[in-house]
mmCIF file of C-alpha atoms and ligand atoms in Angstrom:
data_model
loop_
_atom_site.group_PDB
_atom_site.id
_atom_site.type_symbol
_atom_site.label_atom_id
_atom_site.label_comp_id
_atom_site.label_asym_id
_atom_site.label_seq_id
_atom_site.Cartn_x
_atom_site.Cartn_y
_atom_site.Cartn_z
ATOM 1 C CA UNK A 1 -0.264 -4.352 18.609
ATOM 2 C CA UNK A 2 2.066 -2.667 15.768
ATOM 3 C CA UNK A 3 -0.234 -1.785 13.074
ATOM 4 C CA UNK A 4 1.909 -0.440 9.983
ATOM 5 C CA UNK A 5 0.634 1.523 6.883
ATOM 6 C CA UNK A 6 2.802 1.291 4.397
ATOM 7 C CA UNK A 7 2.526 3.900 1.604
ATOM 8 C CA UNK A 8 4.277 4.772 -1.855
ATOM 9 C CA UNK A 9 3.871 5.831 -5.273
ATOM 10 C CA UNK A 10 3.554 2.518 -7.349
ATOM 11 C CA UNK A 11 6.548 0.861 -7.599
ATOM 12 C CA UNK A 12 7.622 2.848 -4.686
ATOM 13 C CA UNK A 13 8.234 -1.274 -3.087
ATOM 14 C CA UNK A 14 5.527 -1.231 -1.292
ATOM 15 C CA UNK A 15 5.112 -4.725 -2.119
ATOM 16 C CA UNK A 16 8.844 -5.776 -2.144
ATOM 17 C CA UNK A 17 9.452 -4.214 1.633
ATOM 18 C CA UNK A 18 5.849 -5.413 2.924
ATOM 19 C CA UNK A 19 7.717 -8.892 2.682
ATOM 20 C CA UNK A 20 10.767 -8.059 4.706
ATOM 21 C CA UNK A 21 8.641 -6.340 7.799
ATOM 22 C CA UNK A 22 6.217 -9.081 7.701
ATOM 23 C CA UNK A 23 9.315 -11.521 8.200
ATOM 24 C CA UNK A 24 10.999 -9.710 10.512
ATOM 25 C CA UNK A 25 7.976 -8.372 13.023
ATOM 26 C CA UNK A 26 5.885 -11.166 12.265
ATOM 27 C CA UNK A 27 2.465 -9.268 10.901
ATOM 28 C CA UNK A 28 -0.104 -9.981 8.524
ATOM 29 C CA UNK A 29 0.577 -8.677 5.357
ATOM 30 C CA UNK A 30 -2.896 -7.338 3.726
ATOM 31 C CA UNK A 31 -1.991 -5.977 0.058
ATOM 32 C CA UNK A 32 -5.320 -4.764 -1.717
ATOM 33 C CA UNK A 33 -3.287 -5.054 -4.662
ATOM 34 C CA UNK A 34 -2.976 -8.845 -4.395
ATOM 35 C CA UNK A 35 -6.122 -8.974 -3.071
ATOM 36 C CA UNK A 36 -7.482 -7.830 -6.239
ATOM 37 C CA UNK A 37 -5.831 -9.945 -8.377
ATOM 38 C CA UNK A 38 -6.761 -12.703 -6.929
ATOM 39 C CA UNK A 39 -10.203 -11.823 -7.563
ATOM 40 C CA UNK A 40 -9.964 -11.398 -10.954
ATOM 41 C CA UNK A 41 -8.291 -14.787 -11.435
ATOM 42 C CA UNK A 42 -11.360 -16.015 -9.604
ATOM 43 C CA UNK A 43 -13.653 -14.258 -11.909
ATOM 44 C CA UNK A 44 -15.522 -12.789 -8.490
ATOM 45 C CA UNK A 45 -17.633 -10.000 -8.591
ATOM 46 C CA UNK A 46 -15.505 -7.553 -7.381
ATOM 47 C CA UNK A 47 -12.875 -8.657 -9.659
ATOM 48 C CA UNK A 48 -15.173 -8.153 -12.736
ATOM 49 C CA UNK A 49 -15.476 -4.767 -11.439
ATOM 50 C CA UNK A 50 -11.563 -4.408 -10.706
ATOM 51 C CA UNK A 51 -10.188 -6.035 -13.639
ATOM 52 C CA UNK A 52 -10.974 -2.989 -16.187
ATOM 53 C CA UNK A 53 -10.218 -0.580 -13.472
ATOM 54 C CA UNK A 54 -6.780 -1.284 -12.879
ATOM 55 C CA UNK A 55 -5.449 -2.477 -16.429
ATOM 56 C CA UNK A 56 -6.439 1.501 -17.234
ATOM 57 C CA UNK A 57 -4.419 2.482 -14.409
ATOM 58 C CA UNK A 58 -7.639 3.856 -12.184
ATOM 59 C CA UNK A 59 -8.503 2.715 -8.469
ATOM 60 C CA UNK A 60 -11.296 0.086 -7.094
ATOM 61 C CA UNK A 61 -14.260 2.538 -5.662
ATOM 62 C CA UNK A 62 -13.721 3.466 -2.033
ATOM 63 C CA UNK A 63 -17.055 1.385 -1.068
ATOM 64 C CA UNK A 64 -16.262 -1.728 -2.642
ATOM 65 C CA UNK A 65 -12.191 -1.771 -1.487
ATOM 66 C CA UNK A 66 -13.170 -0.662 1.845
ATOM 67 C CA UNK A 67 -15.272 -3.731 2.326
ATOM 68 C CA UNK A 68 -12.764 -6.092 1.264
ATOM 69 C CA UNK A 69 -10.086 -4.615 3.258
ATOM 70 C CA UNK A 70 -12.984 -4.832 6.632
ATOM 71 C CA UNK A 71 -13.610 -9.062 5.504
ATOM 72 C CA UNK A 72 -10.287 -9.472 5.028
ATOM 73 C CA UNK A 73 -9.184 -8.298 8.728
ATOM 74 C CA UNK A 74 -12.213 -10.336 9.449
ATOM 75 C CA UNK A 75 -10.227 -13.349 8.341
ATOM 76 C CA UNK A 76 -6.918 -12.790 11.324
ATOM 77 C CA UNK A 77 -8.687 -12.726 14.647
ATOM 78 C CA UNK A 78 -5.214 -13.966 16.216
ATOM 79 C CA UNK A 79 -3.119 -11.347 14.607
ATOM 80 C CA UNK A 80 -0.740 -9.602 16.071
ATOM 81 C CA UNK A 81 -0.754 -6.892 14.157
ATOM 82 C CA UNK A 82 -1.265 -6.061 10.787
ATOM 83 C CA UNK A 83 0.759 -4.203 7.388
ATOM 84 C CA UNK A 84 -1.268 -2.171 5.536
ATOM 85 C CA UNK A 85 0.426 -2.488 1.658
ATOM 86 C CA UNK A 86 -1.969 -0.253 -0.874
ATOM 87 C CA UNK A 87 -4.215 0.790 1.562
ATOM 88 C CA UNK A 88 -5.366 3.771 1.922
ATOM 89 C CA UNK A 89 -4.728 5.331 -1.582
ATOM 90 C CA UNK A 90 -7.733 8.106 -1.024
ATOM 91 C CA UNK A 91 -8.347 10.096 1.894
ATOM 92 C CA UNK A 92 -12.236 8.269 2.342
ATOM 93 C CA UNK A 93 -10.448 5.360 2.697
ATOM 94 C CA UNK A 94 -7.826 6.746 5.632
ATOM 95 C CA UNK A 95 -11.008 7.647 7.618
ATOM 96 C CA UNK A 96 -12.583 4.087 6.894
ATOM 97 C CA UNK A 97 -9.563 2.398 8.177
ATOM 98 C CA UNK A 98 -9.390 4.208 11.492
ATOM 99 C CA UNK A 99 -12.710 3.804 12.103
ATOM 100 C CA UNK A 100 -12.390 -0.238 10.798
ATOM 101 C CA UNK A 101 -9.729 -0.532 13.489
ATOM 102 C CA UNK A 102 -11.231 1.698 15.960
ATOM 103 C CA UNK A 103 -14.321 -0.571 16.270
ATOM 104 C CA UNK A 104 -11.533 -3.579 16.862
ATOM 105 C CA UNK A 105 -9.814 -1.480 19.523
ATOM 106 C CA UNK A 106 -6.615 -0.998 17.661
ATOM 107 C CA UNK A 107 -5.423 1.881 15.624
ATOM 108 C CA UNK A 108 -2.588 2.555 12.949
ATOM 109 C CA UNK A 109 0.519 2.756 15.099
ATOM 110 C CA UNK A 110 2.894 4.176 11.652
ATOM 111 C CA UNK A 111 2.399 5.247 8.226
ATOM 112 C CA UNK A 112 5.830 4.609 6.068
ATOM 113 C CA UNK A 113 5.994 7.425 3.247
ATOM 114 C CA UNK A 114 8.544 5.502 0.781
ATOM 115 C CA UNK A 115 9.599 8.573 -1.356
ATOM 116 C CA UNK A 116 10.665 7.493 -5.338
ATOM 117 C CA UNK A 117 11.491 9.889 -7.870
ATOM 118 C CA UNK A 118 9.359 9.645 -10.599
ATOM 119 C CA UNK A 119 11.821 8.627 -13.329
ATOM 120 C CA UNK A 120 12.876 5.751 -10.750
ATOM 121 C CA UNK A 121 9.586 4.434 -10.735
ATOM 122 C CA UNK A 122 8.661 4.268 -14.502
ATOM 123 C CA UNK A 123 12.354 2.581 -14.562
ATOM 124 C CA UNK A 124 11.210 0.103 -12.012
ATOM 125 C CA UNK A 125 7.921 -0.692 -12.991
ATOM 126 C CA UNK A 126 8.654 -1.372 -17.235
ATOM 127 C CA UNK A 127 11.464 -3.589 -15.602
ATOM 128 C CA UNK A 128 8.960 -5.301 -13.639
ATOM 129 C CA UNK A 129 6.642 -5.655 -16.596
ATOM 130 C CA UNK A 130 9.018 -7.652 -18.424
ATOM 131 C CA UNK A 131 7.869 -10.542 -16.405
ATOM 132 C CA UNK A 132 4.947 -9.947 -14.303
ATOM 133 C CA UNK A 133 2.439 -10.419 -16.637
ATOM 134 C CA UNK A 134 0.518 -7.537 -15.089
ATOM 135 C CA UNK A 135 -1.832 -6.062 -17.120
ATOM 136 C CA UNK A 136 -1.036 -2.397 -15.375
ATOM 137 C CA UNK A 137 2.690 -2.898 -16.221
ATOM 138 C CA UNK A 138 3.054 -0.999 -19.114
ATOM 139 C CA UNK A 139 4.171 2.576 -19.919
ATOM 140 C CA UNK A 140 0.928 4.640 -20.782
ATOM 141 C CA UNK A 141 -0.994 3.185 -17.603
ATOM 142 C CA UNK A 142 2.338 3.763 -15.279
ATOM 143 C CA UNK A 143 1.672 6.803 -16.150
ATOM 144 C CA UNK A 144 -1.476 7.182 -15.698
ATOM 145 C CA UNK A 145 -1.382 4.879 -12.708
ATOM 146 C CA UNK A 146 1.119 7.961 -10.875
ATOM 147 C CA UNK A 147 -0.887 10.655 -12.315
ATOM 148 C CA UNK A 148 -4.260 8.794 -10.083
ATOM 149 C CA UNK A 149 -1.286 8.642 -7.318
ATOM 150 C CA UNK A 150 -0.747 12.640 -7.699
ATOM 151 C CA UNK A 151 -4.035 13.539 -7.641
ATOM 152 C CA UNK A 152 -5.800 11.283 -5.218
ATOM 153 C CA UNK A 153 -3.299 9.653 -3.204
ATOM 154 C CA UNK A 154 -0.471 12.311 -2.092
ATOM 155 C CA UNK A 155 -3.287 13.668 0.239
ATOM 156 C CA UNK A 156 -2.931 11.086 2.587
ATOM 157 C CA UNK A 157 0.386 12.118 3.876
ATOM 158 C CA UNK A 158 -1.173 14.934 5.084
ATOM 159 C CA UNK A 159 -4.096 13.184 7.130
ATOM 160 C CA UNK A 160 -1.246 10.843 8.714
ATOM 161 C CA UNK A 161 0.976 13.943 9.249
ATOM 162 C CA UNK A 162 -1.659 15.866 11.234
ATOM 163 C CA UNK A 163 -1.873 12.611 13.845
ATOM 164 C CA UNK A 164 1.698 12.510 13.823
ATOM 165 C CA UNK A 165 2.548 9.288 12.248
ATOM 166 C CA UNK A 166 4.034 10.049 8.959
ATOM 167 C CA UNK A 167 7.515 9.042 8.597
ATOM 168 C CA UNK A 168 9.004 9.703 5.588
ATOM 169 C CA UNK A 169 11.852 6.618 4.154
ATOM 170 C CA UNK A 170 14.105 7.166 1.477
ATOM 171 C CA UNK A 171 13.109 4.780 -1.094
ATOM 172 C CA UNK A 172 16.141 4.782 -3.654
ATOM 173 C CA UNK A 173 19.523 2.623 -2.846
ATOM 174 C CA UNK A 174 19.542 -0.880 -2.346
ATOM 175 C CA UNK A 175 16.542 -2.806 -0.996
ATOM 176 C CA UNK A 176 18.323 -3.451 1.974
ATOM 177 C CA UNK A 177 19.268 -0.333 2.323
ATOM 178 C CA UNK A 178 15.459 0.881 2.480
ATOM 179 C CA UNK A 179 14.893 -1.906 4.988
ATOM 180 C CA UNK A 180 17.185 -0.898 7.493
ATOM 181 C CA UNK A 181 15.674 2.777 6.758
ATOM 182 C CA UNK A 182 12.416 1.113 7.836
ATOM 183 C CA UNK A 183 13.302 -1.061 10.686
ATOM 184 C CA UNK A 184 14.177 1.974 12.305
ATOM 185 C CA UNK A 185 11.260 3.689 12.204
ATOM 186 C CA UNK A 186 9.311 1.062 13.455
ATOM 187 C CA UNK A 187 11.667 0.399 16.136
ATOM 188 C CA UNK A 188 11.648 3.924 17.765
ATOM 189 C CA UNK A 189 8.091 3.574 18.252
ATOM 190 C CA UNK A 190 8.189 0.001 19.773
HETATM 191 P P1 B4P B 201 -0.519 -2.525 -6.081
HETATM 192 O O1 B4P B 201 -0.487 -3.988 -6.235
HETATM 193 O O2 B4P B 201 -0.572 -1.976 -4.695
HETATM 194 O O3 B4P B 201 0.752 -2.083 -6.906
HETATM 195 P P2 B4P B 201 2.007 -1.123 -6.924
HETATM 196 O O4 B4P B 201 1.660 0.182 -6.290
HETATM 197 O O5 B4P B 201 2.372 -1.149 -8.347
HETATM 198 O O6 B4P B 201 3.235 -1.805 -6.234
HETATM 199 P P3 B4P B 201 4.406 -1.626 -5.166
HETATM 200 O O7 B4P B 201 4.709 -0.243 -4.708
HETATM 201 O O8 B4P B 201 4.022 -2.615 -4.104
HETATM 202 O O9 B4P B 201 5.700 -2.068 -5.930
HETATM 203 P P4 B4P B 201 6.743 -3.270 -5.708
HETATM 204 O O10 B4P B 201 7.186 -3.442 -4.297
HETATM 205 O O11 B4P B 201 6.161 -4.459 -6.359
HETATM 206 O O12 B4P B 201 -1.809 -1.899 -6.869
HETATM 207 C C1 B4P B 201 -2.194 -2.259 -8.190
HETATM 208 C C2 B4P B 201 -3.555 -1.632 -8.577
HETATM 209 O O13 B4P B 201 -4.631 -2.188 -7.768
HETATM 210 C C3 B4P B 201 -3.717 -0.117 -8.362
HETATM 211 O O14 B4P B 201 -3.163 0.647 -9.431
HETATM 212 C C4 B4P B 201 -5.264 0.022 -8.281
HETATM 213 O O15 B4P B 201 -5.864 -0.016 -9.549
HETATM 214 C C5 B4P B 201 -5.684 -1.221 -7.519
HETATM 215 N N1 B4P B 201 -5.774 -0.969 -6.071
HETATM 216 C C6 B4P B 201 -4.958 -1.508 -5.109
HETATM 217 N N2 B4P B 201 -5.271 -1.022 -3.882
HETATM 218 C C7 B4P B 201 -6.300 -0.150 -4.065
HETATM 219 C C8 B4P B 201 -7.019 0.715 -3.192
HETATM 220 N N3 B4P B 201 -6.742 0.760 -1.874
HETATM 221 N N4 B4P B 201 -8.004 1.506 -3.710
HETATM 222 C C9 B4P B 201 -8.307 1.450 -5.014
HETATM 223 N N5 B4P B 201 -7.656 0.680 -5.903
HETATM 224 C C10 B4P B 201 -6.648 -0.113 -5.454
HETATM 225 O O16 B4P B 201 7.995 -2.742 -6.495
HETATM 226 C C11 B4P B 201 7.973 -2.492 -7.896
HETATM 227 C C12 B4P B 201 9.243 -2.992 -8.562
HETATM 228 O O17 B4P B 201 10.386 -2.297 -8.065
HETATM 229 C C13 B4P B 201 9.496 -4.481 -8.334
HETATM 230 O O18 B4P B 201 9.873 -5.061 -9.550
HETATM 231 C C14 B4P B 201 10.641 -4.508 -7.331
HETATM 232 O O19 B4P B 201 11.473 -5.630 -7.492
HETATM 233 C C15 B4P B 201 11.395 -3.225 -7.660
HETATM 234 N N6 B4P B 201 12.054 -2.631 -6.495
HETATM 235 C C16 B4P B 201 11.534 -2.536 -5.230
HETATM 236 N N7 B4P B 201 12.420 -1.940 -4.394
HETATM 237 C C17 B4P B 201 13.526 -1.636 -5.154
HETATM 238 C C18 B4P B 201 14.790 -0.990 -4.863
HETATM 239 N N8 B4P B 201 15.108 -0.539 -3.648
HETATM 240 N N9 B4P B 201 15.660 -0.839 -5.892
HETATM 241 C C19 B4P B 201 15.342 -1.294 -7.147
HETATM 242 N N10 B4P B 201 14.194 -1.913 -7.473
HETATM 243 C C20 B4P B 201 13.292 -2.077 -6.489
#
């Protein structure tokens, strides 16, 4: 089962290359991002509590994304395998995801480090904001929103690193160009 994390500052294209692998290797695509979102547009309880959180540019608490990400898995007993888009963003949550696999039997097989230099990213994500209609979109929570990456998220590479399944991808050039980038990751681990 290929099990895929993939990781990235936002607007890294997380989102935009979670597409392409899901299309090409035929995995569930699980984006807490979306996830999110559509909770808030169904007024939910956990999107009441996300809805504040991420128009300011800060993160869901572990506990509550942590059991979302668990139901949602829940929801694909016939996968065969699964992409991991936004999740983990904190180390707590890299520990709750093996052990959420580990008591399935499967484990995380790569983590993709899509690497985007900062200026890139604002670039991308004010572009993106001109028709999104996101309310995290703009430029003081971008900001904010890769400051909360900095400080919280950047550890992660490290926990992946030490099990020896960080792979880092160039993230700048074409989106195709970042595909094929990926593609061959995941096939020299097939
Ligand atoms: P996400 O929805 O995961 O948002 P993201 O990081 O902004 O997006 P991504 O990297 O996928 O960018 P995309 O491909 O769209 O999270 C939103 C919020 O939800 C978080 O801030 C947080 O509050 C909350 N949340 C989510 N998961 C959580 C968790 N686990 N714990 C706690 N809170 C959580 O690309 C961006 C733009 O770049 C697009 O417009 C795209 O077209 C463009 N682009 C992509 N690749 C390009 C390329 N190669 N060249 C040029 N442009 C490119």
């Amino acid at each position: 089962m290929l099990n895929v994390v993939i990781f990235g500052a936002p607007g890294s294209g997380k989102g935009t290359q979670s597409d392409l692998i899901v299309e090409k290797y035929g995995l569930v695509h699980l984006s807490t991002g979306d996830i999110l979102r559509a909770e808030i547009a169904k007024g939910s309880e956990v999107g009441k509590i996300a809805d504040g959180l991420i128009s300011k540019g800060q993160f869901v608490p572990d506990d509550v994304i942590i059991t979302v990400l668990d139901n949602a898995i829940d929801q694909h007993p016939t996968a065969k395998g699964f992409i991991f888009d936004g999740f983990p963003r904190t180390v707590v949550q890299a520990e709750a995801l093996d052990s959420l696999l580990k008591k399935r039997n499967i484990r995380v097989s790569i983590m993709l480090n899509i690497d985007v230099h900062q200026a890139e990213l604002v670039k991308r994500l004010l572009n993106r904001g001109k028709t999104s209609g996101r309310s995290d979109d703009n430029l003081a929570t971008i900001q904010e929103r890769i400051n909360v990456y900095e400080q919280k998220t950047l550890p992660v590479i490290q926990f992946y690193d030490k099990q020896g399944k960080h792979v880092r991808i160039k993230g700048t050039g074409t989106m195709e160009e970042v595909f094929t980038s990926i593609c061959e990751a995941i096939d020299h681990i097939k």
